[in-house]
XYZ file of C-alpha atoms in Angstrom:
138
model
C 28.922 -28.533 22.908
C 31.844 -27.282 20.405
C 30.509 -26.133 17.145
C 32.057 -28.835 15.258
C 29.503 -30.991 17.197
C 27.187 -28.929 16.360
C 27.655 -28.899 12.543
C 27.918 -32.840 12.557
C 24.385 -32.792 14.045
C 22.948 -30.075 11.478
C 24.740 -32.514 8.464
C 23.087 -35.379 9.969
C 19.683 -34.242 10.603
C 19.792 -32.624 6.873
C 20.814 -35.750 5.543
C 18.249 -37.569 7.025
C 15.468 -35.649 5.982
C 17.298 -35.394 2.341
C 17.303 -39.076 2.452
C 14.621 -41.096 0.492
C 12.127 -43.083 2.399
C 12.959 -46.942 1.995
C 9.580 -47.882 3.038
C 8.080 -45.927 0.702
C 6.108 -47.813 -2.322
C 6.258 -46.222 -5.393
C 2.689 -47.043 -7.054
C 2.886 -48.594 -10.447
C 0.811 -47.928 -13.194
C -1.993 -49.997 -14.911
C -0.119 -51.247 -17.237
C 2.622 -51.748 -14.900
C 0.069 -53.896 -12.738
C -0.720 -55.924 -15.846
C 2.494 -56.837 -16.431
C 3.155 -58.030 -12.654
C 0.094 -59.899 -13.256
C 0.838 -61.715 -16.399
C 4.819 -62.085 -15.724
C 5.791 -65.570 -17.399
C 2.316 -66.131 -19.215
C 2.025 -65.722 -22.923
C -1.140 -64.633 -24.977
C -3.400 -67.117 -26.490
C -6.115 -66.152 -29.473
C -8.308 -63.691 -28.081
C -12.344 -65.213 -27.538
C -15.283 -63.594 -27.524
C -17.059 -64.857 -24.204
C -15.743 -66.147 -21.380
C -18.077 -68.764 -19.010
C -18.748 -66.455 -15.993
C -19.775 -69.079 -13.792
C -16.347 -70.562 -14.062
C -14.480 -67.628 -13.103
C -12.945 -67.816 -10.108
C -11.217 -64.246 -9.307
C -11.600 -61.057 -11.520
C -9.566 -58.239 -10.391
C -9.498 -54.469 -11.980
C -6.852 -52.938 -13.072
C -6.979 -48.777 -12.614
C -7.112 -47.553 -15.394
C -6.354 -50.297 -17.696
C -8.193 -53.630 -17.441
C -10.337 -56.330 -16.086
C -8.817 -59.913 -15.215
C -10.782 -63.015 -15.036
C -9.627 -66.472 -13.495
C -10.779 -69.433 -14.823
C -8.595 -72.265 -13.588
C -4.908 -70.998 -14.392
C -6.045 -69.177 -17.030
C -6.138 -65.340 -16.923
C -8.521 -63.311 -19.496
C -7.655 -59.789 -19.977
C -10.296 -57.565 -21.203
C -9.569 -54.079 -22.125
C -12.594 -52.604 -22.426
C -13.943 -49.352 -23.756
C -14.191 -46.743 -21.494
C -10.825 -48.122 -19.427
C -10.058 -44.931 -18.276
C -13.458 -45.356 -15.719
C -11.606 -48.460 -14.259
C -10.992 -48.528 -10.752
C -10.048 -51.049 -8.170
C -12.253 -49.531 -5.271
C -15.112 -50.008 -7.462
C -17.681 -52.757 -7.655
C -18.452 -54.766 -11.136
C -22.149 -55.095 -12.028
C -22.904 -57.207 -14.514
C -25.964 -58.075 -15.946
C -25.925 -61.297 -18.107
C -28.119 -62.186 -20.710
C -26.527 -66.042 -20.940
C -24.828 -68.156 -19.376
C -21.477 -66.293 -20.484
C -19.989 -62.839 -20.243
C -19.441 -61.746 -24.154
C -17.568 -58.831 -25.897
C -20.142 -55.994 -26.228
C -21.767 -56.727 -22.849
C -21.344 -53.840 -20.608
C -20.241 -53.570 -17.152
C -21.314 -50.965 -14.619
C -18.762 -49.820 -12.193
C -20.774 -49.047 -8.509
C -18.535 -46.746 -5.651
C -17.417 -49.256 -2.750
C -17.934 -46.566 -0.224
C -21.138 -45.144 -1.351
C -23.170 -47.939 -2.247
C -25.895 -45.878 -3.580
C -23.407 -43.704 -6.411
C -22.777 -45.292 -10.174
C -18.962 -44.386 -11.075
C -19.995 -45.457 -14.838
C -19.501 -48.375 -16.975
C -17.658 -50.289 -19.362
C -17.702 -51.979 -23.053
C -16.299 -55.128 -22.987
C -13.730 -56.168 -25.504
C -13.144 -59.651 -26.272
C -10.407 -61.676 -23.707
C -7.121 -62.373 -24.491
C -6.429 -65.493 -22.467
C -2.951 -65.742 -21.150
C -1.274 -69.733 -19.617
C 1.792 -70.409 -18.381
C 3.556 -71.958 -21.196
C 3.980 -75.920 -21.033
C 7.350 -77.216 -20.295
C 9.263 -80.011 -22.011
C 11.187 -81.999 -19.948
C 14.774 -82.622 -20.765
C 16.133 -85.549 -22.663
């Protein structure tokens, strides 16, 4: 092998390894999430409780927030405490009604050891976000 064959490898392998990763996922923040989420909704006047037995999905945002579905409506509640958020965790809630109200408090329980409390939350009130309603053309 000549050494110009030689070099070409070296270039190549270094290139490769220089080379970013196209599988690789950059992971987005909170916020970040939120927005994903809530692309092409808009924000409605926040309430103060939310019917609990209506909801159909709630997902947690690290870091950030809580979403509730309720139909196609999405309620974002940024709670106190955010910064205890995690999605690995499991939301206990303990109602004292029928709905799930701004000061009620959430407790956040460890998915892999079901025995260990990670904390809780203060709820905030929800800011409901729709899919705006279109007008058809005349």
């Amino acid at each position: 092998m000549s050494l110009k064959h030689v070099v070409g490898a070296t270039l190549i392998a270094a290139s490769l390894l220089a080379a970013p990763t196209v599988n690789a996922r950059q992971k987005l923040t909170g916020e970040q999430q939120l927005a994903k989420i809530l692309d092409g909704r808009v924000a409605g006047k926040p309430v103060s409780c939310i019917p609990l037995n209506q909801t159909h999905n709630t997902q947690v945002i690290d870091k950030t927030a809580i979403v509730y579905r309720i139909g196609s409506t999405y309620y974002v509640n940024r709670p106190n405490n955010a910064d205890s958020l995690d999605s690995d965790d499991i939301l206990v809630t303990k109602l004292y009604s029928s709905q799930l109200c701004r000061l009620d408090t959430v407790q956040l329980r460890d998915r892999t050891t079901p025995n260990m409390w990670n904390g809780f939350v203060g709820l905030q009130d929800f800011v409901p976000y729709t899919k705006p309603k279109t007008t058809a053309a005349r």
